[in-house]
Short mmCIF file of C-alpha atoms and ligand atoms in Angstrom, two decimals:
data_model
loop_
_atom_site.label_atom_id
_atom_site.label_comp_id
_atom_site.label_asym_id
_atom_site.label_seq_id
_atom_site.Cartn_x
_atom_site.Cartn_y
_atom_site.Cartn_z
CA MET A 1 -129.23 -13.35 -60.32
CA ARG A 2 -128.98 -12.43 -56.37
CA GLN A 3 -125.84 -13.23 -54.69
CA SER A 4 -128.08 -13.87 -51.94
CA GLN A 5 -129.70 -16.76 -53.56
CA LEU A 6 -126.13 -18.06 -54.91
CA PHE A 7 -125.80 -21.29 -52.95
CA THR A 8 -121.78 -20.95 -52.70
CA LYS A 9 -119.85 -18.70 -50.71
CA THR A 10 -116.31 -17.10 -51.54
CA GLN A 11 -113.31 -17.97 -49.47
CA LYS A 12 -110.56 -15.37 -48.29
CA THR A 13 -107.87 -18.03 -48.31
CA ALA A 14 -106.66 -20.59 -50.75
CA PRO A 15 -107.16 -24.47 -50.16
CA LYS A 16 -104.11 -25.84 -48.90
CA ASP A 17 -103.90 -28.84 -50.91
CA GLU A 18 -104.19 -26.53 -54.36
CA VAL A 19 -100.68 -25.05 -55.69
CA ALA A 20 -102.01 -24.22 -58.87
CA GLN A 21 -103.27 -20.52 -59.49
CA ASN A 22 -106.30 -21.21 -61.57
CA ALA A 23 -107.23 -23.73 -58.85
CA GLN A 24 -106.62 -21.60 -56.23
CA LEU A 25 -108.77 -18.89 -57.60
CA LEU A 26 -111.60 -20.62 -58.97
CA THR A 27 -112.01 -22.71 -55.75
CA ARG A 28 -111.97 -19.53 -53.91
CA GLY A 29 -114.34 -17.94 -55.98
CA GLY A 30 -117.15 -20.66 -55.71
CA PHE A 31 -116.50 -21.41 -59.49
CA ILE A 32 -115.17 -25.14 -58.80
CA TYR A 33 -115.12 -27.94 -56.27
CA LYS A 34 -112.62 -30.54 -56.05
CA ASN A 35 -113.77 -33.78 -55.59
CA SER A 36 -110.47 -35.70 -55.53
CA ALA A 37 -106.87 -34.96 -57.44
CA GLY A 38 -107.84 -33.83 -60.80
CA VAL A 39 -111.33 -34.15 -60.26
CA TYR A 40 -113.70 -31.09 -59.95
CA SER A 41 -117.09 -30.30 -60.22
CA TYR A 42 -118.40 -27.11 -61.99
CA LEU A 43 -120.77 -25.14 -59.79
CA PRO A 44 -123.24 -22.55 -60.85
CA LEU A 45 -120.63 -20.13 -61.58
CA GLY A 46 -118.20 -21.99 -63.41
CA TRP A 47 -120.50 -24.02 -65.30
CA ARG A 48 -121.68 -20.77 -66.34
CA VAL A 49 -118.13 -20.18 -67.58
CA ILE A 50 -117.93 -23.55 -69.18
CA ARG A 51 -120.94 -22.87 -70.80
CA ASN A 52 -119.93 -19.84 -72.72
CA ILE A 53 -116.95 -21.79 -73.74
CA SER A 54 -118.60 -24.35 -74.84
CA GLN A 55 -120.38 -22.11 -76.79
CA ILE A 56 -117.61 -20.44 -78.89
CA ALA A 57 -116.22 -23.80 -79.96
CA ARG A 58 -119.91 -25.13 -80.73
CA GLU A 59 -120.31 -22.04 -82.65
CA GLU A 60 -117.05 -22.10 -84.89
CA MET A 61 -117.17 -26.06 -85.30
CA ASP A 62 -120.95 -25.83 -86.54
CA ALA A 63 -119.71 -23.01 -89.09
CA ILE A 64 -116.94 -25.49 -90.72
CA GLY A 65 -120.33 -28.12 -91.11
CA GLY A 66 -119.53 -30.00 -87.75
CA GLN A 67 -122.53 -32.14 -86.74
CA GLU A 68 -122.97 -32.02 -83.00
CA MET A 69 -123.37 -35.35 -81.26
CA LEU A 70 -123.35 -37.15 -77.74
CA MET A 71 -121.30 -40.43 -78.05
CA SER A 72 -121.29 -42.78 -74.60
CA ALA A 73 -118.60 -42.77 -71.92
CA LEU A 74 -118.65 -46.09 -71.31
CA HIS A 75 -116.73 -48.39 -73.76
CA ASP A 76 -116.91 -52.18 -73.97
CA LYS A 77 -113.14 -53.39 -74.58
CA HIS A 78 -113.70 -54.27 -78.14
CA TYR A 79 -112.94 -51.19 -79.30
CA LEU A 80 -109.86 -50.30 -77.83
CA GLN A 81 -108.55 -53.95 -78.47
CA ALA A 82 -109.42 -53.60 -82.38
CA THR A 83 -106.51 -50.82 -82.54
CA GLY A 84 -103.86 -51.94 -79.75
CA ARG A 85 -105.21 -49.19 -77.22
CA TRP A 86 -106.39 -51.43 -74.59
CA GLY A 87 -103.06 -51.47 -73.21
CA VAL A 88 -102.65 -47.42 -73.28
CA ASP A 89 -101.33 -46.40 -69.65
CA VAL A 90 -103.95 -43.36 -69.11
CA VAL A 91 -106.93 -45.57 -70.05
CA TYR A 92 -108.97 -46.15 -67.06
CA LYS A 93 -110.60 -49.81 -66.84
CA VAL A 94 -114.01 -50.66 -65.18
CA ILE A 95 -114.70 -54.31 -63.70
CA ALA A 96 -118.17 -54.56 -63.80
CA GLY A 97 -119.76 -56.41 -60.40
CA GLY A 98 -119.02 -60.05 -60.12
CA ASP A 99 -116.68 -59.95 -63.22
CA LYS A 100 -112.63 -60.70 -62.35
CA GLU A 101 -111.22 -58.53 -65.55
CA PRO A 102 -112.12 -55.11 -66.73
CA GLY A 103 -114.63 -55.41 -69.64
CA PHE A 104 -114.64 -51.76 -70.47
CA ASN A 105 -113.02 -48.55 -70.28
CA ILE A 106 -114.61 -45.21 -69.41
CA SER A 107 -114.12 -42.60 -72.18
CA TRP A 108 -110.60 -40.96 -72.81
CA THR A 109 -111.28 -40.31 -76.39
CA HIS A 110 -113.61 -41.76 -79.23
CA GLU A 111 -112.02 -42.29 -82.65
CA GLU A 112 -112.87 -46.29 -82.06
CA ILE A 113 -116.57 -45.08 -81.45
CA LEU A 114 -117.15 -43.06 -84.35
CA ALA A 115 -115.30 -44.98 -86.68
CA GLU A 116 -117.50 -48.07 -85.76
CA ILE A 117 -120.48 -45.72 -85.97
CA ALA A 118 -119.73 -44.65 -89.30
CA ALA A 119 -119.28 -47.79 -90.79
CA ARG A 120 -122.65 -48.32 -90.68
CA TYR A 121 -123.93 -45.01 -92.96
CA VAL A 122 -120.96 -45.37 -95.16
CA ASN A 123 -121.11 -47.14 -98.57
CA SER A 124 -120.18 -44.69 -101.20
CA TYR A 125 -118.00 -41.82 -101.92
CA LYS A 126 -120.90 -39.92 -102.17
CA ASP A 127 -121.57 -40.57 -98.22
CA LEU A 128 -118.42 -38.54 -97.89
CA PRO A 129 -117.03 -35.96 -96.38
CA PHE A 130 -118.59 -35.39 -93.29
CA ALA A 131 -117.81 -34.03 -89.63
CA ALA A 132 -119.17 -34.64 -86.43
CA TYR A 133 -118.62 -33.53 -82.48
CA GLN A 134 -119.31 -33.57 -79.07
CA ILE A 135 -118.30 -31.53 -75.79
CA GLN A 136 -118.36 -34.84 -73.59
CA THR A 137 -116.36 -35.57 -70.35
CA LYS A 138 -112.83 -37.65 -70.59
CA PHE A 139 -111.15 -39.71 -68.35
CA ARG A 140 -107.22 -40.22 -68.25
CA HIS A 141 -105.29 -41.38 -65.53
CA GLU A 142 -103.08 -38.55 -65.26
CA PRO A 143 -100.10 -39.33 -62.65
CA ARG A 144 -99.67 -35.93 -62.08
CA ALA A 145 -102.99 -34.12 -61.17
CA LYS A 146 -101.48 -30.68 -59.66
CA SER A 147 -102.27 -28.24 -61.98
CA GLY A 148 -105.97 -27.64 -61.03
CA LEU A 149 -107.96 -27.34 -64.49
CA LEU A 150 -104.76 -28.00 -66.44
CA ARG A 151 -104.57 -31.27 -66.34
CA GLY A 152 -107.98 -32.91 -64.89
CA ARG A 153 -108.21 -36.94 -64.41
CA GLU A 154 -111.68 -35.88 -65.47
CA PHE A 155 -112.13 -33.02 -67.75
CA LEU A 156 -114.01 -31.87 -70.58
CA MET A 157 -113.37 -31.84 -74.46
CA LYS A 158 -114.71 -30.73 -77.30
CA ASP A 159 -113.66 -33.55 -79.98
CA LEU A 160 -114.17 -33.43 -83.86
CA TYR A 161 -113.76 -36.27 -86.04
CA SER A 162 -113.75 -35.99 -90.02
CA PHE A 163 -114.05 -38.77 -92.57
CA HIS A 164 -112.58 -38.35 -96.42
CA VAL A 165 -112.06 -39.97 -99.29
CA SER A 166 -108.54 -39.38 -99.59
CA GLU A 167 -105.62 -37.62 -97.69
CA GLU A 168 -105.91 -34.47 -99.99
CA ASP A 169 -109.30 -34.12 -98.80
CA LEU A 170 -108.63 -34.75 -95.47
CA TYR A 171 -105.60 -31.86 -95.38
CA ARG A 172 -107.84 -29.48 -96.77
CA TYR A 173 -110.36 -29.94 -94.07
CA TYR A 174 -107.38 -30.49 -91.34
CA ASP A 175 -106.86 -26.47 -92.72
CA ARG A 176 -110.22 -25.38 -92.11
CA VAL A 177 -110.37 -26.61 -88.65
CA ALA A 178 -107.26 -25.38 -87.79
CA ASP A 179 -108.70 -21.58 -88.76
CA ALA A 180 -111.76 -22.29 -86.80
CA TYR A 181 -109.28 -23.48 -83.66
CA LYS A 182 -107.61 -19.77 -84.11
CA LYS A 183 -110.83 -18.61 -83.81
CA VAL A 184 -112.01 -20.32 -80.82
CA PHE A 185 -109.12 -19.11 -78.91
CA THR A 186 -109.24 -15.76 -79.80
CA ARG A 187 -112.78 -15.48 -78.95
CA CYS A 188 -111.74 -16.93 -75.69
CA GLY A 189 -109.02 -13.99 -75.30
CA LEU A 190 -106.06 -16.08 -75.57
CA LYS A 191 -103.11 -15.90 -78.44
CA ALA A 192 -102.16 -19.78 -79.38
CA TYR A 193 -99.31 -20.67 -81.38
CA TYR A 194 -100.08 -23.46 -84.16
CA THR A 195 -97.19 -25.68 -83.15
CA LEU A 196 -96.05 -28.71 -85.28
CA ALA A 197 -95.95 -32.02 -82.85
CA ALA A 198 -96.20 -35.51 -81.99
CA GLY A 199 -99.08 -37.82 -82.53
CA GLY A 200 -98.80 -39.35 -79.40
CA ASP A 201 -101.06 -42.51 -78.94
CA PHE A 202 -102.94 -41.12 -81.87
CA THR A 203 -100.93 -41.50 -85.53
CA VAL A 204 -97.72 -41.84 -86.48
CA SER A 205 -98.13 -38.86 -88.78
CA ASN A 206 -97.04 -35.08 -87.29
CA THR A 207 -99.86 -33.33 -85.61
CA HIS A 208 -100.79 -29.55 -84.40
CA GLU A 209 -100.76 -28.29 -81.39
CA PHE A 210 -102.12 -24.94 -80.24
CA GLN A 211 -100.08 -23.65 -77.89
CA VAL A 212 -100.34 -20.94 -75.16
CA GLU A 213 -97.55 -19.25 -73.60
CA SER A 214 -97.37 -19.33 -69.99
CA SER A 215 -94.60 -19.66 -67.06
CA VAL A 216 -97.17 -22.78 -65.61
CA GLY A 217 -97.11 -24.24 -69.19
CA GLU A 218 -95.57 -27.92 -69.24
CA ASP A 219 -94.62 -27.71 -72.76
CA THR A 220 -91.58 -26.42 -74.27
CA VAL A 221 -91.96 -24.65 -77.58
CA TYR A 222 -89.86 -22.67 -79.79
CA VAL A 223 -91.53 -19.96 -81.63
CA CYS A 224 -90.27 -17.56 -84.55
CA GLY A 225 -89.94 -13.99 -83.06
CA LYS A 226 -90.81 -13.11 -86.51
CA CYS A 227 -93.27 -15.33 -88.37
CA GLU A 228 -94.36 -17.38 -85.34
CA TYR A 229 -93.75 -20.47 -86.66
CA ALA A 230 -93.57 -23.47 -83.98
CA GLU A 231 -92.41 -26.31 -83.20
CA ASN A 232 -92.99 -28.62 -79.65
CA ASN A 233 -89.71 -29.23 -78.29
CA GLU A 234 -90.72 -33.13 -78.29
CA ILE A 235 -89.46 -33.20 -81.76
CA SER A 236 -87.88 -30.03 -82.69
CA ARG A 237 -84.16 -29.68 -83.33
CA LEU A 238 -84.32 -26.33 -82.67
CA ARG A 239 -82.93 -24.55 -79.74
CA GLU A 240 -83.26 -21.04 -78.36
CA GLY A 241 -81.67 -18.83 -80.91
CA SER A 242 -81.71 -20.86 -84.14
CA ALA A 243 -82.73 -19.75 -87.08
CA CYS A 244 -86.59 -20.47 -88.16
CA PRO A 245 -86.78 -22.67 -90.70
CA LYS A 246 -89.42 -20.58 -92.87
CA CYS A 247 -88.34 -17.24 -92.53
CA GLY A 248 -84.99 -17.40 -91.21
CA GLY A 249 -85.89 -15.18 -87.78
CA ALA A 250 -84.89 -15.89 -84.17
CA MET A 251 -86.62 -18.55 -82.08
CA ARG A 252 -87.47 -18.01 -79.17
CA GLU A 253 -88.02 -20.92 -76.31
CA ILE A 254 -91.07 -20.65 -74.47
CA LYS A 255 -93.22 -22.79 -71.96
CA ALA A 256 -96.79 -23.16 -72.82
CA ILE A 257 -99.93 -24.58 -72.21
CA GLU A 258 -101.52 -27.26 -75.06
CA VAL A 259 -105.13 -26.31 -75.64
CA GLY A 260 -105.68 -28.11 -78.55
CA ASN A 261 -104.57 -30.64 -81.05
CA ILE A 262 -105.62 -31.80 -84.29
CA PHE A 263 -104.71 -35.10 -85.81
CA PRO A 264 -104.48 -36.46 -89.67
CA LEU A 265 -105.44 -39.85 -88.45
CA GLY A 266 -105.28 -41.71 -92.08
CA ALA A 267 -106.53 -45.11 -92.19
CA LYS A 268 -105.75 -46.69 -89.05
CA TYR A 269 -109.31 -46.68 -87.39
CA SER A 270 -111.12 -47.15 -90.54
CA LYS A 271 -109.29 -50.40 -91.12
CA ALA A 272 -109.88 -51.88 -87.83
CA PHE A 273 -113.86 -50.66 -88.19
CA GLY A 274 -114.30 -52.12 -91.48
CA LEU A 275 -114.98 -48.21 -92.30
CA ALA A 276 -114.73 -48.33 -95.88
CA PHE A 277 -116.28 -46.68 -99.24
CA THR A 278 -116.68 -47.50 -103.02
CA ASP A 279 -114.98 -44.95 -105.09
CA GLU A 280 -116.41 -43.28 -108.19
CA LYS A 281 -114.69 -46.50 -110.18
CA GLY A 282 -116.15 -48.93 -108.18
CA GLU A 283 -113.13 -49.57 -106.00
CA LYS A 284 -113.61 -50.23 -102.44
CA LYS A 285 -111.03 -47.92 -100.15
CA ASP A 286 -110.53 -47.27 -96.72
CA VAL A 287 -112.08 -43.90 -95.26
CA VAL A 288 -109.41 -41.35 -94.29
CA MET A 289 -110.04 -39.93 -90.97
CA GLY A 290 -108.75 -36.79 -88.83
CA SER A 291 -109.87 -35.84 -85.14
CA TYR A 292 -109.47 -32.49 -83.26
CA GLY A 293 -109.58 -31.93 -79.84
CA ILE A 294 -110.08 -28.50 -77.65
CA GLY A 295 -109.64 -28.79 -73.72
CA ILE A 296 -112.82 -27.13 -72.70
CA SER A 297 -111.75 -27.10 -69.04
CA ARG A 298 -108.28 -26.58 -69.72
CA LEU A 299 -109.37 -23.20 -71.70
CA MET A 300 -111.03 -22.35 -68.47
CA GLY A 301 -107.94 -22.85 -66.44
CA THR A 302 -106.10 -21.43 -68.77
CA ILE A 303 -108.10 -17.81 -69.19
CA VAL A 304 -108.05 -17.63 -65.35
CA GLU A 305 -103.89 -18.36 -65.42
CA ILE A 306 -103.66 -15.41 -68.10
CA TYR A 307 -106.17 -13.08 -66.54
CA HIS A 308 -106.00 -12.70 -62.79
CA ASP A 309 -104.01 -10.00 -60.56
CA GLU A 310 -103.34 -10.43 -56.91
CA LYS A 311 -107.03 -9.70 -55.84
CA GLY A 312 -108.42 -12.40 -57.96
CA ILE A 313 -109.65 -13.14 -61.72
CA ILE A 314 -110.27 -10.79 -64.57
CA TRP A 315 -112.92 -12.72 -67.13
CA PRO A 316 -112.47 -11.82 -70.91
CA ASP A 317 -116.06 -10.30 -71.78
CA ALA A 318 -117.00 -13.35 -73.75
CA ILE A 319 -116.07 -16.07 -71.25
CA ALA A 320 -117.55 -14.25 -67.86
CA PRO A 321 -120.09 -15.95 -66.12
CA PHE A 322 -122.22 -12.41 -65.73
CA THR A 323 -121.55 -9.36 -67.77
CA ALA A 324 -122.26 -6.78 -64.58
CA HIS A 325 -121.89 -7.18 -61.28
CA LEU A 326 -124.15 -4.62 -59.06
CA LEU A 327 -123.02 -4.09 -55.44
CA ALA A 328 -125.73 -2.63 -53.12
CA LEU A 329 -123.55 -0.67 -50.79
CA ASN A 330 -124.51 0.87 -47.07
CA GLY A 331 -128.36 0.08 -47.10
CA ALA A 332 -128.85 1.36 -50.71
CA ASN A 333 -131.36 -0.48 -53.01
CA GLY A 334 -130.43 -1.39 -55.90
CA ASP A 335 -133.39 -2.98 -57.04
CA ALA A 336 -134.60 -0.56 -59.60
CA VAL A 337 -130.89 -1.12 -61.31
CA TYR A 338 -131.20 -4.46 -61.18
CA ASP A 339 -134.59 -4.56 -63.07
CA ALA A 340 -133.34 -1.86 -65.66
CA LEU A 341 -130.14 -4.31 -66.29
CA GLN A 342 -132.33 -7.36 -66.49
CA LYS A 343 -135.13 -5.71 -69.03
CA ALA A 344 -132.15 -4.58 -71.11
CA GLY A 345 -131.13 -8.13 -71.46
CA VAL A 346 -127.78 -7.56 -69.45
CA ASN A 347 -126.81 -10.64 -67.54
CA VAL A 348 -126.35 -9.24 -64.05
CA LEU A 349 -124.99 -10.64 -60.31
CA TYR A 350 -126.68 -8.73 -57.68
CA ASP A 351 -124.96 -8.23 -54.50
CA ASP A 352 -127.92 -7.93 -52.25
CA ARG A 353 -126.38 -9.69 -49.28
CA GLU A 354 -125.77 -7.82 -45.76
CA ALA A 355 -122.40 -7.57 -46.22
CA THR A 356 -119.80 -4.52 -45.64
CA PRO A 357 -118.65 -2.37 -48.50
CA GLY A 358 -114.67 -4.11 -48.28
CA GLU A 359 -116.41 -7.48 -48.04
CA LYS A 360 -118.46 -6.70 -51.31
CA PHE A 361 -115.46 -5.39 -53.16
CA ALA A 362 -113.50 -7.98 -52.57
CA ASP A 363 -115.91 -10.49 -53.72
CA ALA A 364 -116.62 -8.61 -56.95
CA ASP A 365 -112.70 -8.47 -57.34
CA LEU A 366 -112.26 -11.87 -56.86
CA ILE A 367 -115.22 -13.21 -58.95
CA GLY A 368 -114.03 -10.88 -61.76
CA ILE A 369 -117.16 -10.15 -63.80
CA PRO A 370 -115.91 -7.28 -66.50
CA TRP A 371 -118.42 -4.59 -65.12
CA ARG A 372 -118.80 -3.49 -61.31
CA LEU A 373 -121.52 -0.94 -60.65
CA VAL A 374 -122.19 0.36 -56.97
CA VAL A 375 -125.23 1.86 -55.95
CA SER A 376 -124.70 3.79 -52.46
CA PRO A 377 -125.58 6.96 -50.51
CA LYS A 378 -122.49 8.54 -51.60
CA VAL A 379 -122.86 7.96 -55.20
CA GLY A 380 -126.07 9.76 -55.10
CA GLU A 381 -130.05 8.73 -55.98
CA GLY A 382 -130.62 7.47 -59.64
CA LYS A 383 -126.67 7.27 -60.03
CA VAL A 384 -124.21 3.96 -60.79
CA GLU A 385 -120.14 4.00 -60.10
CA LEU A 386 -119.40 1.76 -63.05
CA LYS A 387 -115.79 0.41 -63.19
CA ARG A 388 -114.22 -2.38 -65.42
CA ARG A 389 -112.72 -5.06 -63.12
CA ALA A 390 -109.02 -4.72 -65.28
CA GLU A 391 -109.02 -0.79 -64.73
CA LYS A 392 -108.31 1.87 -61.62
CA GLU A 393 -110.83 4.69 -62.99
CA SER A 394 -114.32 4.75 -61.85
CA ARG A 395 -117.21 7.00 -63.40
CA ILE A 396 -120.26 8.18 -61.82
CA LEU A 397 -123.17 7.94 -64.35
CA GLY A 398 -126.79 8.11 -65.20
CA MET A 399 -128.98 4.72 -66.13
CA GLU A 400 -128.75 5.55 -69.62
CA GLU A 401 -125.05 5.81 -69.95
CA VAL A 402 -124.63 2.92 -67.76
CA LEU A 403 -126.61 0.64 -70.24
CA ALA A 404 -125.10 2.17 -73.14
CA ALA A 405 -121.74 1.51 -71.42
CA VAL A 406 -122.19 -2.35 -70.36
CA LYS A 407 -124.35 -3.02 -73.41
CA GLN A 408 -121.44 -2.22 -76.34
P1 ATP B 501 -101.32 -33.24 -72.88
O1 ATP B 501 -99.92 -33.82 -73.56
O2 ATP B 501 -101.58 -32.34 -72.33
O3 ATP B 501 -101.01 -34.53 -71.47
P2 ATP B 501 -103.03 -35.05 -74.85
O4 ATP B 501 -101.73 -34.63 -75.83
O5 ATP B 501 -102.64 -36.04 -74.51
O6 ATP B 501 -102.56 -33.60 -73.64
P3 ATP B 501 -104.95 -34.68 -76.55
O7 ATP B 501 -105.63 -36.42 -76.38
O8 ATP B 501 -104.27 -33.88 -77.58
O9 ATP B 501 -104.19 -34.70 -75.08
O10 ATP B 501 -106.02 -33.81 -76.08
C1 ATP B 501 -107.04 -33.11 -76.92
C2 ATP B 501 -107.12 -31.54 -76.15
O11 ATP B 501 -107.39 -31.99 -74.84
C3 ATP B 501 -105.33 -31.27 -75.40
O12 ATP B 501 -104.76 -30.33 -76.25
C4 ATP B 501 -105.86 -30.50 -74.06
O13 ATP B 501 -106.27 -29.31 -74.48
C5 ATP B 501 -107.10 -31.25 -73.38
N1 ATP B 501 -106.30 -32.22 -72.42
C6 ATP B 501 -106.25 -33.31 -72.65
N2 ATP B 501 -105.36 -33.89 -71.33
C7 ATP B 501 -106.04 -32.97 -70.77
C8 ATP B 501 -105.97 -33.26 -69.14
N3 ATP B 501 -105.89 -34.08 -68.53
N4 ATP B 501 -107.05 -32.04 -68.61
C9 ATP B 501 -107.38 -31.38 -68.93
N5 ATP B 501 -107.67 -31.19 -70.53
C10 ATP B 501 -106.73 -31.78 -71.13
MG1 MG B 502 -101.82 -33.51 -77.32
#
């Protein structure tokens, strides 16, 4: 894409009302626009990032048999009333025109919705197990929405739900989801600790969170320095220096961002919606459910918190909005290089604007695309200066070598 056509522009200074690094950098780079506290729009560059993260989540959910779907965002009150969650404080309720009382809520999670849908299709043990997921907008009234994409009042979640004949079968699948989640976070360039945690508004059982170490994280987690066993402070009796209950190693206290959470739900939602099946002996039993969430937009914010320097964002290759950022400096024409890159299937942002080299370099560092390519009179006819965003050294290469480097 030609940068001269991009309708967004970069900003030199951070917006005054944003304190979080991720929000400052993403706003300055033209990735997101804040509509109100905790409510963001994804601009063309930001949406490319969201699509990359979503695609990674989608591939890993498909790989464990997840069936993608899209559920409604406007929920009649009978759903949450059936499970006693109509009163949960983060739920946004909606009053329809002419009504006095709220008759709906907007989506904050979907256990009730999918349990009711599943009840129509599940009759026998032969209909189980299955799992379905979506990537969809969630709304939660977060009192403190000051962390940019880390805590939105409106945010994107990948939520998966699974349905089983027994607890045993649920826990088998739960472990597979945990492995798939680890793959998602690794592919996003993040190290996430698998952490024993509480069930919140979802379940009385323990759950597992995926926690990424970061000084801006709101969670306190104890992680073993030796085997990486981890517990959330909310349920843990461990402290800094305690012996790890698994291996005896020393526990370390960290601040962390919760990027995912998986929940063994049991039959609470099935009971509320008559979601039952007949087993091999002809006995009627409740379906056992699990639910599993990844914060897609929180992941985007987390990646920026981890991958940036004083000049801007440094996107991991798999997440970056473009692979290459081509800058044409001092009157040089980059069209031939742009065409060659596009022919080779490289996603490229081409800075063809009339701007000074200083402005173009600053924007490239801010936007954070992994490969920077410069054509200029100084670099020379037919040559390209190639540099990784994360590195200092550049190389001057011919087009063949540039393509070989960028495409690997
Ligand atoms: P938190 O404890 O951070 O408020 P939660 O435990 O209430 O989150 P879950 O219901 O477990 O959140 O949601 C699944 C995932 O969705 C979380 O692991 C997180 O990555 C993401 N998420 C939850 N709330 C938000 C939010 N307000 N903004 C962005 N992402 C969120
Ligand atoms: Mg959680």
